[in-house]
Amino acid sequence: MTDTVSRRSALRLLGGAIAVTTAATTGLVSPSHAYAQARPEAGAGPRVEGLLARLTLDEKISLLHGATDPNSLGQAGYIPGVPRLKIPPLRLTDGPAGVRVTAHATALPAPVLLASAFDPELARRYGQVVGREGRALGQDVLLSPMVNLIRTPYAGRNFETLSEDPLLAGDLVAAEIKGIQGEGLIATVKHFAMNNQEKDRDSIDVRVDEQTMHEIELRGFEAAVGAGTGAVMGAYNKVNGTFACENKPLLTDILRGQWGFEGWVMTDWFAAHSTVAAITAGLDMEMPDGTYFGTPLKSAVRNGSLPERYVDRAVRRILGVMDRFGLLDGSVPPRPARDAKAGAAVALEVAKAGATLLRNEHRTLPLTDGSIAVIGPTGTLPFVSGGGSAHVVPDHADSPLDAIGARAGARTRVTYALGEDLFGRAIPASALTPAFDSEGQRVAAGKAWEYDGSLTVAETDEWTFVLHFSSAPTARPQVLLDGTELFPLAAGYGEYFSGGLVSADPDGLSVRRKTLTLAKGAHTLRITAAGGDAGLLFRLRRITGATRAQDVAEAVVAARAARSVVLFAYEDATEGLDRTTLELPGNQADLIEAVTAANPRTTVVLNTSSATSMPWLARTGAVLQMYYPGQEGAAATAAVLFGDCDPGGRLTQSFPVDDAHHPVAGDPLRYPGVNGTEEYSEGIHVGYRWYDAEGVRPLYPFGHGLSYTSFSYEDASARWNGHGLEVTFTVRNTGRRSGVAVPQVYVGRSPDLRLDQAVRVLGGYRRLVLRAGERRRVTVRVAARTLSSWDARRHAWVLGTGRRPVWVGASSGDLRVRTSAEVKR
């Protein structure tokens, strides 16, 4: 969330002038304190100052913390405003992949799929959709975008963010913010900062050195500030010993002092830990309530432990942003109507543009004439989004099976096999003593229901019990097997962060699972359920080794009978939980092995959140990474499978071979932390930089993605223009059809810097569509910032001079041509 206009512009120009002058004489690209030290605390316009003078202390404080919305639209937060002075309320909505309220909205593809397009202009239009819909749906502030780097492949919110590379992340977040705020919705970049995992996110202390912090994690946030973000959301975690939401080095020294941010800083939900320490450090708003910024804040002012000027400062920042967006003088444009058709068009375009073809052997794709077997639960169940803050109520979502059948036409036989059961099958009545209707037990409102009996298992086997229920998660039935609760309530908000796919069945009932090995024989089973105010419907089902084997056998029969197979595999990630492995969950690896053995013309479509290990890869014909593709995902997937469009995506994160070979593998202090502390000891070597530094080969490198045609890269040259490098080269489509190329420029180390440097870093990129045989001369500009390193002794960026190697290629692991250039001060 950012702030005012002219003052920021002037400061930005001043900072730029200082940077250019200093760089010319000392090699410092951007002094960290030059204009910050010369600049007093920013004021606001006369309208804001006039309101501030008339507000009572109680009214000021009411603007600094969340409250209950009397007319809630299902959004995440609410600030009541001050009706006496015509200060309107603010409604704050989640929105990483669309507007998250109770009403229907365009469910856009996950941000990681957007990022895979390597297209800032597309990110801007993605932001426009969310911005327009947010205002149309009664919202004022969007709690998005997320720009924390992908540091560990296990992080549960990797699908909500953009990349492991700070340049790409910065480009895209800046463009998206411009799109959001161009529609009049206030954007909030999050989570500031170092929030790169979900495990212990509310307590973990991230220890990170100054160079690593500035070169890796902070660059995207700085780009967001440069794009004018109206707000910043503080993270849950600690940074170097202090919670992020009361961390003065982050909230004041860096965010405002170095970057000139004038908007407001809010907490993540329930991320406040203090009153005086937080507001003096630079926090302006507590969400979603006033635990620390309500009565305790008023008391601190009244008893003299906090000067009222800190309250005024926070209010000034919030009102300044509201003024900038026309919310104080009535100049804000009328709320538009939703344009669902336009939103759907962008959702489809993004899903196709980000579709990333990882493997394509023996021309498995595009699909051609002949029968097709669709296999996998997400072949019929649309996988729209991940769980948590990113979940959106879509206008519609077709199944891939239907989309493939429609595209294939009447002449092509399309069959389906489940392959992997997500929701279980009925427990045989003969196994229950006494018998009861486990497939549809209803409990009337105000009534209670109990079952006290036994479950008899014919053979020792692994069972997954699946409970479907219609009540709120905290009011679900209690199921005890041999005296142990199968579905205990998760701590805190865990019940509400249970996944985007597997936590609800196709009927809309909530779902919970428990897997355990059951010995042959009888087991006590006790169930208690309460009907509550609205009544309760529940089902208790099971998945066993025997049912899994049957599902796989049926999939193999379908695969053998078809010319081509499209197997949909899933991994369901959510806010609040990290993954525990890179492997696909459940029985999917065995399913893929069996199906590819039966039919090598198998394409595996991955609806996963992040990097996935693929021990089954060698037998597949093709692998298509679609992440969580939004409401138009089925149509986009079908279009790519049949070659109606080129798969335009490239990986924005490295895919490790397995759980033992990636930047945080084998070092619990790096991840998930030891005794509440986590160390970013890999330093600046995050993602592909680590693979280069360690000489480890990933399964698929950053930037990788195939086309249905082929490209050559030729005649590269690079020159220093005084502000950066201009890298020029020729790209030629050497195939027989048009396609998308994403040439990437990487720059090597400076011989003159005595600071830690990556082997190479992404310097720039370009997304191109070339006709068959077409060649194009391309120039990619590499900014001085990318050629610089952060010097912790000087607290400043230092230009890396000398002769720098430059590569042009199709990925960080496929560098086709090399040149060099002399970088000078």
Coordinates of N, CA and C in Angstrom, one line a residue, residues 711-717 727-733 743 768 770 774-779 808 816-817:
F711 N 14.2 -23.0 -31.8 CA 14.8 -21.7 -32.0 C 16.3 -21.8 -31.9
S712 N 17.0 -20.9 -32.7 CA 18.4 -20.7 -32.6 C 18.7 -19.3 -32.0
Y713 N 19.9 -19.2 -31.4 CA 20.4 -17.9 -30.9 C 21.7 -17.6 -31.5
E714 N 21.9 -16.5 -32.1 CA 23.1 -16.2 -32.8 C 23.6 -14.7 -32.6
D715 N 24.8 -14.5 -33.0 CA 25.4 -13.2 -33.2 C 25.2 -12.3 -31.9
A716 N 25.6 -12.7 -30.8 CA 25.4 -11.9 -29.6 C 26.5 -10.9 -29.4
S717 N 26.2 -9.7 -29.0 CA 27.2 -8.7 -28.6 C 26.6 -7.9 -27.4
V727 N 22.5 -5.8 -24.6 CA 22.9 -7.1 -25.2 C 22.0 -7.3 -26.4
T728 N 22.6 -7.5 -27.5 CA 21.9 -7.7 -28.8 C 22.2 -9.0 -29.4
F729 N 21.2 -9.7 -29.9 CA 21.4 -11.0 -30.5 C 20.3 -11.3 -31.5
T730 N 20.4 -12.4 -32.2 CA 19.4 -12.8 -33.2 C 18.7 -14.1 -32.7
V731 N 17.4 -14.1 -32.7 CA 16.6 -15.3 -32.5 C 15.9 -15.7 -33.8
R732 N 16.1 -17.0 -34.1 CA 15.5 -17.5 -35.3 C 14.6 -18.7 -35.0
N733 N 13.4 -18.7 -35.6 CA 12.5 -19.9 -35.5 C 13.0 -20.9 -36.5
P743 N 14.0 -15.8 -24.9 CA 15.4 -15.7 -24.7 C 15.8 -15.0 -23.4
L768 N 8.9 -13.5 -27.1 CA 8.7 -13.3 -28.5 C 7.8 -14.4 -29.1
L770 N 7.4 -15.9 -32.8 CA 8.0 -15.9 -34.2 C 7.3 -16.9 -35.1
E774 N 11.1 -17.2 -39.2 CA 11.3 -15.8 -38.9 C 12.5 -15.6 -38.0
R775 N 13.3 -14.6 -38.3 CA 14.4 -14.2 -37.4 C 14.2 -12.8 -36.9
R776 N 14.6 -12.5 -35.7 CA 14.5 -11.2 -35.2 C 15.7 -10.8 -34.4
R777 N 16.1 -9.5 -34.6 CA 17.3 -9.0 -33.9 C 16.7 -8.3 -32.6
V778 N 17.2 -8.7 -31.5 CA 16.6 -8.4 -30.2 C 17.7 -7.7 -29.3
T779 N 17.3 -6.6 -28.6 CA 18.2 -6.0 -27.7 C 17.5 -6.1 -26.3
V808 N 23.5 -15.8 -23.6 CA 22.2 -15.7 -24.1 C 21.7 -17.2 -24.3
R816 N 23.2 -20.7 -25.0 CA 23.6 -21.0 -26.4 C 24.8 -20.2 -26.9
V817 N 24.9 -18.9 -26.5 CA 26.0 -18.1 -27.1 C 26.5 -17.2 -25.9

